Short mmCIF file of N, CA and C in Angstrom, two decimals:
data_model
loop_
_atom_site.label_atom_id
_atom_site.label_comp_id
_atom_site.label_asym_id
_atom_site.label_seq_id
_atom_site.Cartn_x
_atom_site.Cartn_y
_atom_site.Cartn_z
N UNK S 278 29.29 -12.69 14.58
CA UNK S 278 29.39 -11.24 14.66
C UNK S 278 28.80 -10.76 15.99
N UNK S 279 29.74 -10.24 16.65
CA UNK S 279 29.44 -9.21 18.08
C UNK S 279 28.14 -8.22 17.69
N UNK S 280 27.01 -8.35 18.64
CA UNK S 280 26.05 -7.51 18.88
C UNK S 280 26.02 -5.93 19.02
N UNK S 281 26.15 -5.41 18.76
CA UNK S 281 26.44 -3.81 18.88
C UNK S 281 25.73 -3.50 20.54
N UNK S 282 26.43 -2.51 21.22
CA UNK S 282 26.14 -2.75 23.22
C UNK S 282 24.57 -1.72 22.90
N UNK S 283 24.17 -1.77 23.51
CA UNK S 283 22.91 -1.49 23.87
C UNK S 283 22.66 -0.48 25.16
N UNK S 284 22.40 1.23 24.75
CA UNK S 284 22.17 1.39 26.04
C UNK S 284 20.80 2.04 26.25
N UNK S 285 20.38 2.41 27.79
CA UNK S 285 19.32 2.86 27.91
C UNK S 285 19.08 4.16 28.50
N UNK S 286 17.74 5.40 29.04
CA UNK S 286 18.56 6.07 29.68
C UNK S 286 18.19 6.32 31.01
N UNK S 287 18.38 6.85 31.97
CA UNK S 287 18.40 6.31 33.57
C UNK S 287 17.20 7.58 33.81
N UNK S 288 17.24 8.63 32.84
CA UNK S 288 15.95 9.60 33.75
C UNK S 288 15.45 10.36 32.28
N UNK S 289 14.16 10.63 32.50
CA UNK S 289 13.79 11.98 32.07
C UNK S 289 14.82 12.74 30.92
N UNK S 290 14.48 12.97 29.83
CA UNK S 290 14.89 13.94 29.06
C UNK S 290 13.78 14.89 28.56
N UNK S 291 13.70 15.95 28.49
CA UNK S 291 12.33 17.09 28.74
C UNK S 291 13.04 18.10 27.50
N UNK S 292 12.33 18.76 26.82
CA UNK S 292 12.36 19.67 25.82
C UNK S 292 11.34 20.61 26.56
N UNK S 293 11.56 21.66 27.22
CA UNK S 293 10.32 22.41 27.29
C UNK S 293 9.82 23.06 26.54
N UNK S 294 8.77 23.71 26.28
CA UNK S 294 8.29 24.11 25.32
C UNK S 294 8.52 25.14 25.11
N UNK S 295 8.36 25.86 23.98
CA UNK S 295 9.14 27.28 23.88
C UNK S 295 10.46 27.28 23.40
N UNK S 296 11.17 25.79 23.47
CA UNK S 296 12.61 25.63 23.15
C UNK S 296 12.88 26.46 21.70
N UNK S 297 13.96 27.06 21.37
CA UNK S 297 14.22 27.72 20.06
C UNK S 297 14.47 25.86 19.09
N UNK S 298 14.18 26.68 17.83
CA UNK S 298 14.30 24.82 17.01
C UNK S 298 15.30 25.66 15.71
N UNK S 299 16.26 25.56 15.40
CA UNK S 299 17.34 25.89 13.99
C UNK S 299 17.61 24.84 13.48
N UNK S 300 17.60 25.32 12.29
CA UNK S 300 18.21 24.75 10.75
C UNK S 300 19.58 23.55 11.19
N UNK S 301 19.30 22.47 11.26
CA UNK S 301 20.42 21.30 11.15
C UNK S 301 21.56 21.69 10.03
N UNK S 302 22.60 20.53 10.40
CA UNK S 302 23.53 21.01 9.40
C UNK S 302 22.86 19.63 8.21
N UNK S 303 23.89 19.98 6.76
CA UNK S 303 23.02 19.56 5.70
C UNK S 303 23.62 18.08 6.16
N UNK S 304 24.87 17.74 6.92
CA UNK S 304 25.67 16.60 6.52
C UNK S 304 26.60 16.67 7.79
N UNK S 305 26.51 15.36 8.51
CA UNK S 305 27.52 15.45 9.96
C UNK S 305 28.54 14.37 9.92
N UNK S 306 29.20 14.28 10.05
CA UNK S 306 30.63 13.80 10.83
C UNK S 306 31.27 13.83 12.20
N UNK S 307 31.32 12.37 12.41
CA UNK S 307 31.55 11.81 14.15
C UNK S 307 32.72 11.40 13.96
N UNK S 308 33.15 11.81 15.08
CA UNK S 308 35.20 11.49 15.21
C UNK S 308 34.68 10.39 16.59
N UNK S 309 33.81 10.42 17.08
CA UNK S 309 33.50 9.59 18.32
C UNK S 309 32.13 8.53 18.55
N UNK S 310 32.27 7.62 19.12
CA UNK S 310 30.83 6.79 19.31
C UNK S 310 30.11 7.74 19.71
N UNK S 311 28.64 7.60 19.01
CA UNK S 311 27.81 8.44 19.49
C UNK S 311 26.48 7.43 19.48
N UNK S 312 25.40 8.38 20.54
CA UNK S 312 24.13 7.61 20.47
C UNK S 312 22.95 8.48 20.02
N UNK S 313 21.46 7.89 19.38
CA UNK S 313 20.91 8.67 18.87
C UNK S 313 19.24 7.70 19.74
N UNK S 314 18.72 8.68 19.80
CA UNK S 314 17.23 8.39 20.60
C UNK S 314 15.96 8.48 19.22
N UNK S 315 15.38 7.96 18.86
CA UNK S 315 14.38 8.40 17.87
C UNK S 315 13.31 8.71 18.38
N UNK S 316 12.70 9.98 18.35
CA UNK S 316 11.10 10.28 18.90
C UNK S 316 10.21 10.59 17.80
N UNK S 317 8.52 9.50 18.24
CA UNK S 317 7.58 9.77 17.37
C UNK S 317 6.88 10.90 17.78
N UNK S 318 6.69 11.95 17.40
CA UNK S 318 5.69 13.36 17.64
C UNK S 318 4.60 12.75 16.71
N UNK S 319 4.21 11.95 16.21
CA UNK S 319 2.93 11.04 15.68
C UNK S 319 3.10 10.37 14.71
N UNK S 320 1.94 9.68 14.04
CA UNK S 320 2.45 8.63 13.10
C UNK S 320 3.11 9.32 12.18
N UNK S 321 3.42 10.27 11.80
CA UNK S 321 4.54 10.25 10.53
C UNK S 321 4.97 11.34 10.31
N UNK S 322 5.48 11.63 12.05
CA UNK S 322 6.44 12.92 12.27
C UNK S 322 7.38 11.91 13.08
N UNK S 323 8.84 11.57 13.00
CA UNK S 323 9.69 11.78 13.91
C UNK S 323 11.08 12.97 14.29
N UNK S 324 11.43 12.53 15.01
CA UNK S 324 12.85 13.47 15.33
C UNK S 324 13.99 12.56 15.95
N UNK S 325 15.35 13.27 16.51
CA UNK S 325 16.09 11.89 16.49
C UNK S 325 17.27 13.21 17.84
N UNK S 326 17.57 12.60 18.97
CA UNK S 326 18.38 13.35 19.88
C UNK S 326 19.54 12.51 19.73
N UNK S 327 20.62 13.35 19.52
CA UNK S 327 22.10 12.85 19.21
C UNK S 327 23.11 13.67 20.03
N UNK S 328 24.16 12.36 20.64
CA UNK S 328 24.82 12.91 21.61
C UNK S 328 25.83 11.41 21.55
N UNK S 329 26.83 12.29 22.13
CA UNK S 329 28.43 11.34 22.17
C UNK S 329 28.25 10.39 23.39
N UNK S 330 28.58 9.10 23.69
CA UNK S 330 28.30 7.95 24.15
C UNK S 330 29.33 7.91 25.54
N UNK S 331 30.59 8.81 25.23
CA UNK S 331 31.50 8.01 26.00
C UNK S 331 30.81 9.64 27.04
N UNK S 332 30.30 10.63 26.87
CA UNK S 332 29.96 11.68 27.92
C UNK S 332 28.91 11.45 28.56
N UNK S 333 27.81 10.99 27.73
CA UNK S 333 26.45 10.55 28.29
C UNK S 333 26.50 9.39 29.61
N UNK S 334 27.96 8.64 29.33
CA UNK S 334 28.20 7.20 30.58
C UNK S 334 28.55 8.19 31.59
N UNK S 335 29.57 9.32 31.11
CA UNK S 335 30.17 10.13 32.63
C UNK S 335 29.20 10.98 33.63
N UNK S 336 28.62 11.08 32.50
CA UNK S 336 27.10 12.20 33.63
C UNK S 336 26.08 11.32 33.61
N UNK S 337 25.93 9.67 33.63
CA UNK S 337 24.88 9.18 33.91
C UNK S 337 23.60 9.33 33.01
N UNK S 338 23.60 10.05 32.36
CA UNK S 338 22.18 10.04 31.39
C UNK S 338 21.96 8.51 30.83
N UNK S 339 23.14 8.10 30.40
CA UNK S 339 22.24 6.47 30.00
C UNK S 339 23.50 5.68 30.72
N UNK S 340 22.95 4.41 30.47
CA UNK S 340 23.77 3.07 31.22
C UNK S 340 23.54 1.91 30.24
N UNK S 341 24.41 0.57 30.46
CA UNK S 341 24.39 -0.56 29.70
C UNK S 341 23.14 -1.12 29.92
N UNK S 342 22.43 -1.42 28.56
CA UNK S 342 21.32 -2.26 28.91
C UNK S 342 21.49 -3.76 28.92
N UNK S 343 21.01 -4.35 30.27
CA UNK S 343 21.13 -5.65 30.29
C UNK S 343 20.62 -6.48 28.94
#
């Protein structure tokens, strides 16, 4: 079984503070590869940044990890 590709991301992603934070939806659906980042805000808070794979390669935010 093929490894699932692996990517990483090339700079900085920043939330500044003050950002507005809303209500998620209850239940999502992807028509496209997508990638998801998991962040610990401490031991037993995380959060999770989600974004489509094939846009993130066109503007450079992430690349193939060796």
């Amino acid at each position: 079984m093929a490894k699932a590709p692996l990517y990483r991301t090339t700079r900085d992603i920043v939330i500044p503070a003050g950002t507005e934070v809303g209500l998620g939806p209850k239940a999502s659906r992807y028509f496209t590869e997508h990638g998801d980042i998991y962040i610990g805000f401490d031991k037993d808070t995380t959060g999770n940044l989600r974004f489509d794979l094939e846009e993130a390669l066109q503007i450079g935010l992430i690349e193939a990890a060796q």
